[in-house]
Amino acid sequence: MTSQTLREARKYEETYEKRISKEERPAFHLSTRVGWLNDPNGFSYYEGKYHLFYQYHPYDPYWGPMHWGHAVSEDLLHWEYLPAALAPDQVYDQDGCFSGSAIALPDGRQLLMYTGVKRIPQEDGEFCDEQTQCLAVGDGLDYEKYEKNPVLDGKDIPEGCSKEDFRDPKMWKNEDGTYTCAVANRAKDGSGQILLYTSQNGFDWKFKSVLSANNNRFGLMWECPDFFKLDGKWVLLTSPQDMLPEGFEYHNGNGTLCLTGDYDEETDTFTEQDNHSIDYGIDFYAPQTILTPDGRRVMIAWMQNWDTSRLHPRETRWFGQMTLPRELSIKNGRLHQAPIRELEELRCNKVEYKDVVFSDIIKLDGVEGRKIDMEIQIAPGDEDNLYKKFAVRFAQNNRYHTSVSFRPYESILKVDRKFSGSRRAAIHQRRSQVRSENGKIKLRMILDRFSAEIFINDGEQVMTITMYTDQAADGISFFADGSVKLDVVKYDLIEG
Ligand code: FRU
């Protein structure tokens, strides 16, 4: 039975999405149907389609009681909205259906696991969250909440650990047909830890182990875990809140963390070998991955930063978009990311330049646009005299621009959206240490109307930003202080 709360949300989204024109949205990044979107949820493949749910507050462009929005796609680029899947309509989730995941059951049904949130008033007038893990079962369109919810609650948490911060279950099916899920929690020391639970049937869950503990190293609470094996390494992705920057890592406050290492099957614990940020730009949080039917590990994330997520005008009808889905691999213990290969199908109007040597500001015929896939390679124009700085300015007209600049002596790449049209003194710049030898660097820039994702050196690092610049600003120019040799291959990306 669909509850009144869900029916209202479904009616609302159907009515109000019509007020958002196609041109007001990103072309090939999933945005909220209406209102607000944060984390990707339930990223899964079910009955021939990719399903992506998301943290959703349909009624205004700000975070509120969380629903699950729902969209499906065949290529991860063209999305079709389905009616909202979950609404906060039960006692145990009355204050929100928080993040979670999805799997296909052997009987053909789809199983969603999410965090139910209930705010409990305290004697001192404050509120305290009770977070529990809950299930809903459905057919890819409609979902029934499980009558025995919650399936994991305070009783299933190790002694002394937080019952208030216990959320974001990521489930997967094991080779032997059993299920595991990783849930974010806070240990006795107040910092994040990831708990593992197992189930024979997807419905009855029991505690297995503490997979990994923060020990107050990386931020405080760890949100939205994901755990998988890739290229011979075990990978734990998580989004820590309140991170302290370390060198050029972890500059985002609520940031992202990739730990690579080993998994001990005897103790069900993870041993870390390497740690680094997942994305080095400004807008990236709460990633979730899927193993595609053809064996690719693909990650998608909320393309936003919590610290800047309240700065948009109230009149905006939608706020919140996902990153491009990215194919993951591990090389030398580090996460590499590439835009999903399906993106190549959207390419048209190829423009190519080779060995353009310049030392001032240039524009290149045909190199412009706000929905593009552009690869550039830079090398010194004069082998004996290394240039000082190179920059690409994009989303540009005489008033606005956003830039990516590179200083070879420091080997630092910087994104800067100060002049993108923002009227707020929020964070607009991010610098990252990158690998380059003798002033050579390779960048692939994917622009969609309101974002830029910059893949550095074949996806060794990525810098992601959103920018809400007027679409008429579609110029691109190149700047060099010193002599730079530039190769460019640029495509327009067609809209779905
Ligand atoms: C991460 C997060 C999750 C939570 C959800 C609530 O962005 O805080 O931990 O489930 O958002 O919307």
Short mmCIF file of C-alpha atoms and ligand atoms in Angstrom, two decimals:
data_model
loop_
_atom_site.label_atom_id
_atom_site.label_comp_id
_atom_site.label_asym_id
_atom_site.label_seq_id
_atom_site.Cartn_x
_atom_site.Cartn_y
_atom_site.Cartn_z
CA MET A 1 0.00 0.00 0.00
CA THR A 2 1.35 3.39 -0.96
CA SER A 3 1.17 5.74 2.02
CA GLN A 4 -0.40 9.17 1.92
CA THR A 5 3.06 10.75 2.41
CA LEU A 6 4.46 8.93 -0.60
CA ARG A 7 1.39 9.65 -2.72
CA GLU A 8 1.75 13.34 -1.96
CA ALA A 9 5.42 13.34 -2.89
CA ARG A 10 4.65 11.54 -6.15
CA LYS A 11 1.93 13.98 -7.03
CA TYR A 12 4.11 16.94 -6.16
CA GLU A 13 7.06 15.84 -8.29
CA GLU A 14 4.85 15.08 -11.26
CA THR A 15 3.23 18.50 -11.09
CA TYR A 16 6.30 20.61 -10.40
CA GLU A 17 8.90 18.95 -12.59
CA LYS A 18 7.01 20.41 -15.55
CA ARG A 19 8.10 23.86 -14.48
CA ILE A 20 11.75 23.00 -15.05
CA SER A 21 12.76 23.14 -18.69
CA LYS A 22 15.29 20.74 -20.14
CA GLU A 23 17.72 23.62 -20.73
CA GLU A 24 17.69 24.51 -17.04
CA ARG A 25 19.13 21.13 -16.14
CA PRO A 26 22.42 19.40 -16.80
CA ALA A 27 22.35 17.53 -20.12
CA PHE A 28 23.77 14.16 -19.10
CA HIS A 29 24.27 14.31 -15.34
CA LEU A 30 21.37 13.15 -13.22
CA SER A 31 19.77 16.04 -11.34
CA THR A 32 16.90 15.93 -8.87
CA ARG A 33 13.47 15.60 -10.41
CA VAL A 34 12.43 18.64 -8.36
CA GLY A 35 13.58 20.20 -5.10
CA TRP A 36 16.71 18.87 -3.42
CA LEU A 37 19.05 15.91 -4.01
CA ASN A 38 22.04 14.65 -2.04
CA ASP A 39 23.69 11.21 -1.87
CA PRO A 40 23.28 8.54 -4.54
CA ASN A 41 21.45 5.53 -3.04
CA GLY A 42 20.66 2.03 -4.23
CA PHE A 43 22.93 2.20 -7.28
CA SER A 44 22.19 -1.17 -8.84
CA TYR A 45 21.38 -3.14 -11.97
CA TYR A 46 17.96 -4.70 -11.93
CA GLU A 47 15.95 -6.30 -14.72
CA GLY A 48 18.01 -4.87 -17.56
CA LYS A 49 18.35 -1.32 -16.24
CA TYR A 50 20.55 0.69 -13.96
CA HIS A 51 18.63 2.04 -11.00
CA LEU A 52 19.76 5.06 -9.11
CA PHE A 53 17.90 6.35 -6.10
CA TYR A 54 18.86 9.48 -4.26
CA GLN A 55 18.38 11.41 -1.03
CA TYR A 56 15.49 13.62 -1.94
CA HIS A 57 13.42 16.46 -0.54
CA PRO A 58 10.96 17.23 -3.32
CA TYR A 59 9.23 20.20 -1.70
CA ASP A 60 12.01 22.77 -1.81
CA PRO A 61 15.62 23.07 -2.94
CA TYR A 62 16.98 22.55 0.59
CA TRP A 63 17.59 19.46 2.68
CA GLY A 64 14.47 18.32 4.59
CA PRO A 65 12.75 15.07 5.61
CA MET A 66 14.47 12.60 3.37
CA HIS A 67 12.63 10.60 0.71
CA TRP A 68 14.23 8.40 -1.93
CA GLY A 69 13.98 9.77 -5.47
CA HIS A 70 14.30 7.24 -8.26
CA ALA A 71 15.61 7.16 -11.84
CA VAL A 72 16.56 4.44 -14.32
CA SER A 73 18.93 4.34 -17.26
CA GLU A 74 20.29 1.97 -19.85
CA ASP A 75 23.61 3.74 -20.38
CA LEU A 76 24.10 5.67 -17.12
CA LEU A 77 23.84 8.95 -19.05
CA HIS A 78 20.23 9.20 -20.17
CA TRP A 79 18.00 9.01 -17.11
CA GLU A 80 14.29 8.51 -16.86
CA TYR A 81 12.60 9.55 -13.63
CA LEU A 82 10.37 7.07 -11.85
CA PRO A 83 8.03 7.98 -9.01
CA ALA A 84 9.68 8.57 -5.62
CA ALA A 85 10.40 5.19 -4.06
CA LEU A 86 10.38 5.84 -0.31
CA ALA A 87 8.87 8.45 1.97
CA PRO A 88 9.30 8.94 5.73
CA ASP A 89 5.96 7.40 6.62
CA GLN A 90 6.61 4.92 9.46
CA VAL A 91 7.33 5.44 13.14
CA TYR A 92 10.90 4.17 12.75
CA ASP A 93 11.69 6.43 9.75
CA GLN A 94 9.36 9.35 10.49
CA ASP A 95 12.23 11.85 10.35
CA GLY A 96 13.85 10.54 7.20
CA CYS A 97 14.76 7.63 4.97
CA PHE A 98 18.52 8.17 4.89
CA SER A 99 21.09 6.68 2.53
CA GLY A 100 21.33 3.02 1.63
CA SER A 101 21.71 0.50 -1.14
CA ALA A 102 19.90 -2.06 -3.31
CA ILE A 103 20.35 -5.61 -4.56
CA ALA A 104 18.33 -8.08 -6.63
CA LEU A 105 16.98 -11.05 -4.67
CA PRO A 106 17.07 -14.57 -6.16
CA ASP A 107 13.25 -14.56 -6.40
CA GLY A 108 13.38 -11.57 -8.76
CA ARG A 109 12.42 -8.87 -6.27
CA GLN A 110 14.54 -5.83 -5.56
CA LEU A 111 15.65 -5.26 -1.97
CA LEU A 112 16.40 -1.78 -0.62
CA MET A 113 18.20 -1.23 2.67
CA TYR A 114 18.14 2.28 4.10
CA THR A 115 18.56 4.09 7.38
CA GLY A 116 15.38 4.96 9.24
CA VAL A 117 15.70 8.10 11.34
CA LYS A 118 13.59 8.91 14.35
CA ARG A 119 14.24 12.05 16.39
CA ILE A 120 13.65 11.43 20.05
CA PRO A 121 13.04 14.40 22.36
CA GLN A 122 15.37 14.50 25.36
CA GLU A 123 14.64 15.75 28.87
CA ASP A 124 16.70 18.91 28.28
CA GLY A 125 14.55 19.83 25.28
CA GLU A 126 17.19 18.72 22.77
CA PHE A 127 16.63 15.94 20.26
CA CYS A 128 18.63 12.82 19.70
CA ASP A 129 18.48 10.74 16.51
CA GLU A 130 17.83 7.05 16.61
CA GLN A 131 19.20 5.53 13.43
CA THR A 132 18.31 1.99 12.41
CA GLN A 133 18.62 -0.10 9.25
CA CYS A 134 15.39 -0.91 7.45
CA LEU A 135 14.29 -2.83 4.38
CA ALA A 136 11.81 -2.31 1.55
CA VAL A 137 11.04 -4.85 -1.15
CA GLY A 138 9.73 -4.06 -4.61
CA ASP A 139 9.49 -4.60 -8.32
CA GLY A 140 11.63 -1.71 -9.55
CA LEU A 141 8.77 0.77 -9.25
CA ASP A 142 6.86 0.31 -6.00
CA TYR A 143 8.31 -0.76 -2.68
CA GLU A 144 6.74 -2.20 0.45
CA LYS A 145 8.50 -1.60 3.73
CA TYR A 146 9.32 -4.84 5.56
CA GLU A 147 6.98 -5.66 8.43
CA LYS A 148 9.87 -6.60 10.73
CA ASN A 149 11.67 -3.27 10.34
CA PRO A 150 14.07 -2.21 11.66
CA VAL A 151 16.33 -5.16 10.90
CA LEU A 152 19.36 -3.66 12.62
CA ASP A 153 19.11 -1.38 15.63
CA GLY A 154 20.88 -0.43 18.84
CA LYS A 155 21.07 -4.09 19.93
CA ASP A 156 23.27 -4.90 16.94
CA ILE A 157 25.90 -2.27 17.65
CA PRO A 158 29.06 -3.14 19.64
CA GLU A 159 28.95 -2.08 23.29
CA GLY A 160 29.48 1.62 23.88
CA CYS A 161 29.28 2.67 20.22
CA SER A 162 26.88 5.32 18.94
CA LYS A 163 23.21 4.53 18.33
CA GLU A 164 22.74 8.01 16.99
CA ASP A 165 25.29 7.74 14.20
CA PHE A 166 24.55 4.39 12.63
CA ARG A 167 23.73 4.73 8.97
CA ASP A 168 24.22 4.35 5.22
CA PRO A 169 24.20 0.53 4.77
CA LYS A 170 25.92 -0.68 1.60
CA MET A 171 24.90 -4.29 0.81
CA TRP A 172 26.42 -6.74 -1.61
CA LYS A 173 25.93 -10.37 -2.49
CA ASN A 174 28.81 -12.78 -1.87
CA GLU A 175 29.84 -15.57 -4.23
CA ASP A 176 28.31 -18.18 -1.90
CA GLY A 177 24.91 -16.48 -2.13
CA THR A 178 25.04 -14.85 1.32
CA TYR A 179 24.92 -11.10 1.84
CA THR A 180 27.14 -8.61 3.63
CA CYS A 181 26.56 -5.00 4.43
CA ALA A 182 28.85 -2.25 5.65
CA VAL A 183 27.33 0.38 7.93
CA ALA A 184 28.86 3.63 9.16
CA ASN A 185 29.00 4.17 12.91
CA ARG A 186 30.88 6.05 15.62
CA ALA A 187 33.19 4.16 17.96
CA LYS A 188 33.66 4.82 21.67
CA ASP A 189 36.34 7.40 20.89
CA GLY A 190 33.73 9.40 18.95
CA SER A 191 35.35 8.89 15.56
CA GLY A 192 34.04 6.89 12.62
CA GLN A 193 34.15 3.16 12.12
CA ILE A 194 32.65 0.75 9.60
CA LEU A 195 30.69 -2.25 10.87
CA LEU A 196 30.06 -5.40 8.85
CA TYR A 197 26.84 -7.44 9.09
CA THR A 198 25.92 -10.68 7.32
CA SER A 199 22.74 -12.35 6.23
CA GLN A 200 21.77 -15.65 4.65
CA ASN A 201 18.63 -14.31 3.00
CA GLY A 202 18.87 -10.50 2.95
CA PHE A 203 16.28 -10.14 5.71
CA ASP A 204 17.87 -11.50 8.90
CA TRP A 205 21.11 -9.72 9.66
CA LYS A 206 23.73 -10.22 12.32
CA PHE A 207 26.86 -8.39 13.42
CA LYS A 208 30.15 -9.72 12.06
CA SER A 209 33.03 -7.34 12.75
CA VAL A 210 34.43 -3.86 12.89
CA LEU A 211 35.86 -3.70 9.38
CA SER A 212 37.91 -0.58 9.96
CA ALA A 213 38.14 2.15 12.59
CA ASN A 214 39.11 5.75 12.14
CA ASN A 215 40.88 6.13 15.50
CA ASN A 216 40.45 9.88 15.05
CA ARG A 217 42.76 10.00 12.04
CA PHE A 218 40.51 11.03 9.16
CA GLY A 219 37.80 13.45 10.25
CA LEU A 220 35.17 12.44 12.79
CA MET A 221 32.13 10.39 11.71
CA TRP A 222 32.59 8.35 8.53
CA GLU A 223 29.56 8.42 6.24
CA CYS A 224 28.50 6.34 3.24
CA PRO A 225 30.93 3.41 3.17
CA ASP A 226 31.56 1.20 0.16
CA PHE A 227 33.87 -1.80 0.16
CA PHE A 228 35.02 -3.97 -2.74
CA LYS A 229 37.92 -5.76 -4.31
CA LEU A 230 39.48 -4.21 -7.37
CA ASP A 231 42.59 -5.13 -9.32
CA GLY A 232 43.85 -7.35 -6.51
CA LYS A 233 43.40 -4.76 -3.73
CA TRP A 234 40.61 -4.15 -1.25
CA VAL A 235 39.16 -0.67 -1.41
CA LEU A 236 37.25 1.12 1.33
CA LEU A 237 35.59 4.34 0.25
CA THR A 238 34.04 6.59 2.84
CA SER A 239 33.06 10.22 3.32
CA PRO A 240 34.41 11.53 6.63
CA GLN A 241 32.82 14.56 8.23
CA ASP A 242 34.94 17.36 9.66
CA MET A 243 38.29 16.47 8.10
CA LEU A 244 41.52 18.28 8.82
CA PRO A 245 43.56 19.03 5.71
CA GLU A 246 46.88 17.19 5.40
CA GLY A 247 49.25 18.69 2.84
CA PHE A 248 47.24 18.73 -0.38
CA GLU A 249 44.86 16.02 0.80
CA TYR A 250 41.44 16.34 2.42
CA HIS A 251 40.70 20.02 1.89
CA ASN A 252 36.94 19.68 1.73
CA GLY A 253 35.78 19.69 5.34
CA ASN A 254 33.26 16.95 4.74
CA GLY A 255 35.60 15.15 2.39
CA THR A 256 36.17 11.80 0.81
CA LEU A 257 38.64 9.10 1.64
CA CYS A 258 39.95 6.16 -0.35
CA LEU A 259 41.75 3.49 1.65
CA THR A 260 43.37 0.66 -0.25
CA GLY A 261 44.75 -2.44 1.41
CA ASP A 262 44.02 -6.02 2.38
CA TYR A 263 41.08 -7.86 3.86
CA ASP A 264 41.66 -10.62 6.39
CA GLU A 265 38.92 -13.20 5.88
CA GLU A 266 39.64 -14.84 9.23
CA THR A 267 38.99 -11.72 11.28
CA ASP A 268 36.87 -9.83 8.74
CA THR A 269 39.02 -6.77 9.13
CA PHE A 270 40.66 -4.41 6.71
CA THR A 271 44.33 -3.42 6.84
CA GLU A 272 45.14 -0.12 5.26
CA GLN A 273 48.13 0.35 2.98
CA ASP A 274 47.43 3.67 1.29
CA ASN A 275 45.11 6.61 1.89
CA HIS A 276 44.16 9.53 -0.36
CA SER A 277 41.27 11.78 -1.37
CA ILE A 278 38.87 10.42 -3.94
CA ASP A 279 38.37 13.77 -5.64
CA TYR A 280 40.57 16.87 -5.37
CA GLY A 281 38.04 19.47 -6.52
CA ILE A 282 35.33 21.20 -4.52
CA ASP A 283 32.10 19.32 -5.20
CA PHE A 284 32.19 15.61 -4.53
CA TYR A 285 30.70 13.61 -1.65
CA ALA A 286 29.12 10.30 -0.66
CA PRO A 287 30.13 8.15 -3.65
CA GLN A 288 28.57 4.76 -4.23
CA THR A 289 29.73 2.06 -6.64
CA ILE A 290 28.19 -0.71 -8.67
CA LEU A 291 29.67 -3.74 -10.39
CA THR A 292 28.19 -3.56 -13.90
CA PRO A 293 27.08 -6.74 -15.71
CA ASP A 294 30.23 -6.50 -17.87
CA GLY A 295 32.45 -6.40 -14.78
CA ARG A 296 33.28 -2.72 -14.44
CA ARG A 297 33.39 -1.07 -11.02
CA VAL A 298 31.59 2.23 -11.62
CA MET A 299 31.30 5.03 -9.07
CA ILE A 300 28.87 7.91 -8.92
CA ALA A 301 28.77 10.66 -6.27
CA TRP A 302 26.82 13.67 -5.16
CA MET A 303 28.40 16.56 -7.07
CA GLN A 304 28.23 19.01 -4.22
CA ASN A 305 29.94 20.07 -1.05
CA TRP A 306 27.90 20.32 2.15
CA ASP A 307 29.58 23.61 3.07
CA THR A 308 28.30 25.38 -0.04
CA SER A 309 25.01 23.56 -0.36
CA ARG A 310 22.83 26.30 1.10
CA LEU A 311 24.05 29.18 -0.98
CA HIS A 312 21.69 28.96 -3.94
CA PRO A 313 18.70 31.25 -4.35
CA ARG A 314 15.43 30.09 -2.85
CA GLU A 315 13.63 30.44 -6.19
CA THR A 316 15.75 27.67 -7.73
CA ARG A 317 13.42 24.77 -8.50
CA TRP A 318 16.09 22.12 -8.42
CA PHE A 319 19.34 21.78 -6.56
CA GLY A 320 21.66 18.79 -6.55
CA GLN A 321 23.21 16.70 -9.28
CA MET A 322 25.32 13.58 -9.51
CA THR A 323 28.83 13.32 -10.95
CA LEU A 324 29.47 11.50 -14.15
CA PRO A 325 29.65 7.76 -13.54
CA ARG A 326 33.35 6.87 -13.43
CA GLU A 327 35.09 3.59 -14.15
CA LEU A 328 37.50 2.72 -11.39
CA SER A 329 40.81 0.93 -11.37
CA ILE A 330 43.71 0.61 -8.94
CA LYS A 331 47.25 1.36 -10.05
CA ASN A 332 50.15 1.48 -7.61
CA GLY A 333 47.73 1.31 -4.70
CA ARG A 334 45.84 4.40 -5.85
CA LEU A 335 42.36 4.87 -7.21
CA HIS A 336 42.16 5.86 -10.88
CA GLN A 337 38.97 7.14 -12.47
CA ALA A 338 37.83 7.43 -16.07
CA PRO A 339 34.54 8.81 -17.38
CA ILE A 340 32.34 5.83 -18.30
CA ARG A 341 33.08 4.75 -21.83
CA GLU A 342 29.42 5.21 -22.85
CA LEU A 343 30.15 8.94 -22.88
CA GLU A 344 32.03 8.47 -26.14
CA GLU A 345 28.69 7.72 -27.82
CA LEU A 346 27.61 11.29 -27.10
CA ARG A 347 30.60 12.80 -28.88
CA CYS A 348 30.20 14.77 -32.09
CA ASN A 349 31.81 17.67 -34.00
CA LYS A 350 35.42 16.71 -33.38
CA VAL A 351 37.91 19.58 -33.49
CA GLU A 352 41.61 18.86 -33.27
CA TYR A 353 44.74 20.97 -32.93
CA LYS A 354 48.29 19.71 -32.64
CA ASP A 355 51.52 21.41 -31.61
CA VAL A 356 50.07 24.86 -31.11
CA VAL A 357 52.97 26.85 -29.65
CA PHE A 358 51.98 30.06 -27.93
CA SER A 359 52.98 32.37 -25.11
CA ASP A 360 50.06 34.69 -24.48
CA ILE A 361 46.28 34.29 -24.70
CA ILE A 362 44.72 32.40 -27.60
CA LYS A 363 41.35 31.14 -28.71
CA LEU A 364 41.06 28.27 -31.13
CA ASP A 365 38.34 28.11 -33.75
CA GLY A 366 35.64 25.61 -32.83
CA VAL A 367 36.91 25.22 -29.26
CA GLU A 368 34.04 26.47 -27.14
CA GLY A 369 30.86 25.17 -25.51
CA ARG A 370 29.34 24.13 -22.20
CA LYS A 371 28.66 20.48 -23.04
CA ILE A 372 32.00 19.21 -24.20
CA ASP A 373 34.60 16.48 -23.82
CA MET A 374 38.03 18.03 -24.32
CA GLU A 375 41.42 16.46 -23.96
CA ILE A 376 44.45 18.68 -23.77
CA GLN A 377 48.12 17.85 -23.55
CA ILE A 378 50.63 20.44 -22.57
CA ALA A 379 54.39 20.45 -22.98
CA PRO A 380 57.01 23.21 -22.95
CA GLY A 381 57.13 25.14 -26.23
CA ASP A 382 60.82 25.76 -25.60
CA GLU A 383 62.71 22.74 -24.19
CA ASP A 384 65.37 24.96 -22.58
CA ASN A 385 63.00 27.36 -20.97
CA LEU A 386 60.18 25.96 -18.88
CA TYR A 387 57.01 28.05 -18.95
CA LYS A 388 55.73 29.48 -15.64
CA LYS A 389 52.01 28.98 -15.95
CA PHE A 390 49.37 27.57 -18.23
CA ALA A 391 45.62 28.06 -17.91
CA VAL A 392 42.38 27.15 -19.64
CA ARG A 393 39.52 29.52 -19.11
CA PHE A 394 36.06 28.19 -19.84
CA ALA A 395 32.39 29.07 -19.36
CA GLN A 396 33.76 32.42 -20.41
CA ASN A 397 32.44 35.70 -21.76
CA ASN A 398 33.50 39.22 -21.00
CA ARG A 399 32.05 38.97 -17.51
CA TYR A 400 32.54 35.41 -16.34
CA HIS A 401 35.00 32.58 -16.48
CA THR A 402 36.17 29.54 -14.56
CA SER A 403 39.73 28.35 -14.91
CA VAL A 404 42.10 25.46 -14.53
CA SER A 405 45.69 26.56 -14.22
CA PHE A 406 48.93 24.67 -13.95
CA ARG A 407 52.27 25.80 -12.54
CA PRO A 408 54.96 23.35 -13.60
CA TYR A 409 57.63 24.46 -11.10
CA GLU A 410 55.36 23.63 -8.17
CA SER A 411 53.46 20.94 -10.10
CA ILE A 412 50.21 22.37 -8.85
CA LEU A 413 46.90 22.39 -10.66
CA LYS A 414 44.27 24.86 -9.52
CA VAL A 415 40.58 25.17 -10.27
CA ASP A 416 39.05 28.57 -9.69
CA ARG A 417 35.40 29.53 -10.08
CA LYS A 418 35.62 32.90 -8.34
CA PHE A 419 34.40 34.62 -11.50
CA SER A 420 31.77 32.05 -12.41
CA GLY A 421 28.88 34.31 -11.44
CA SER A 422 28.65 33.39 -7.76
CA ARG A 423 27.62 36.28 -5.54
CA ARG A 424 28.79 34.50 -2.40
CA ALA A 425 32.20 34.54 -0.72
CA ALA A 426 32.23 30.75 -0.50
CA ILE A 427 35.05 28.40 -1.35
CA HIS A 428 35.86 28.93 -5.00
CA GLN A 429 39.36 27.57 -5.40
CA ARG A 430 41.11 24.31 -4.85
CA ARG A 431 44.75 23.42 -5.53
CA SER A 432 46.12 19.97 -5.99
CA GLN A 433 49.60 18.54 -6.24
CA VAL A 434 49.76 16.58 -9.49
CA ARG A 435 52.32 14.40 -11.25
CA SER A 436 54.14 16.07 -14.09
CA GLU A 437 57.57 15.81 -15.63
CA ASN A 438 59.25 18.64 -17.51
CA GLY A 439 56.05 20.65 -17.68
CA LYS A 440 54.02 17.90 -19.34
CA ILE A 441 50.49 17.24 -18.23
CA LYS A 442 47.37 15.70 -19.71
CA LEU A 443 43.84 16.83 -18.83
CA ARG A 444 40.46 15.59 -19.93
CA MET A 445 37.73 18.07 -19.16
CA ILE A 446 34.08 17.12 -19.23
CA LEU A 447 31.78 20.10 -19.10
CA ASP A 448 28.05 19.84 -18.66
CA ARG A 449 25.94 22.98 -18.23
CA PHE A 450 26.68 23.46 -14.55
CA SER A 451 29.84 21.47 -13.89
CA ALA A 452 33.38 20.66 -14.87
CA GLU A 453 35.11 17.37 -14.13
CA ILE A 454 38.82 17.42 -14.78
CA PHE A 455 40.53 14.07 -15.15
CA ILE A 456 44.27 14.51 -14.66
CA ASN A 457 46.89 12.26 -16.28
CA ASP A 458 44.45 9.58 -17.44
CA GLY A 459 42.40 9.67 -14.27
CA GLU A 460 45.21 9.52 -11.71
CA GLN A 461 43.36 12.36 -9.98
CA VAL A 462 40.10 14.17 -10.60
CA MET A 463 38.98 17.68 -9.70
CA THR A 464 35.23 18.25 -9.77
CA ILE A 465 33.40 21.54 -9.47
CA THR A 466 29.95 22.89 -10.10
CA MET A 467 29.41 26.37 -11.48
CA TYR A 468 26.11 28.02 -12.21
CA THR A 469 27.36 30.49 -14.82
CA ASP A 470 24.97 31.95 -17.38
CA GLN A 471 24.90 29.49 -20.30
CA ALA A 472 25.65 32.30 -22.78
CA ALA A 473 29.20 32.27 -21.38
CA ASP A 474 30.50 29.43 -23.51
CA GLY A 475 33.93 30.69 -24.58
CA ILE A 476 37.22 28.90 -24.01
CA SER A 477 40.67 30.49 -24.11
CA PHE A 478 44.17 29.34 -23.31
CA PHE A 479 46.78 31.33 -21.45
CA ALA A 480 50.52 30.80 -21.21
CA ASP A 481 53.21 32.63 -19.28
CA GLY A 482 56.23 31.39 -21.18
CA SER A 483 56.13 29.15 -24.21
CA VAL A 484 53.66 26.26 -24.15
CA LYS A 485 52.99 23.58 -26.77
CA LEU A 486 49.36 22.50 -26.77
CA ASP A 487 47.42 19.61 -28.31
CA VAL A 488 43.63 19.74 -28.15
CA VAL A 489 40.95 17.24 -29.12
CA LYS A 490 37.50 18.55 -28.43
CA TYR A 491 34.02 17.11 -28.99
CA ASP A 492 30.60 18.50 -28.35
CA LEU A 493 28.44 16.17 -26.29
CA ILE A 494 24.93 15.68 -27.52
CA GLU A 495 22.06 15.84 -25.14
CA GLY A 496 19.84 12.88 -24.39
C1 FRU B 1 25.74 12.05 3.69
C2 FRU B 1 24.55 11.93 4.61
C3 FRU B 1 24.35 10.49 5.04
C4 FRU B 1 22.90 10.44 5.36
C5 FRU B 1 22.32 11.38 4.35
C6 FRU B 1 21.14 12.18 4.84
O1 FRU B 1 25.69 13.14 2.82
O2 FRU B 1 24.73 12.78 5.72
O3 FRU B 1 25.19 10.07 6.07
O4 FRU B 1 22.39 9.15 5.24
O5 FRU B 1 23.34 12.27 3.97
O6 FRU B 1 20.53 12.87 3.81
#
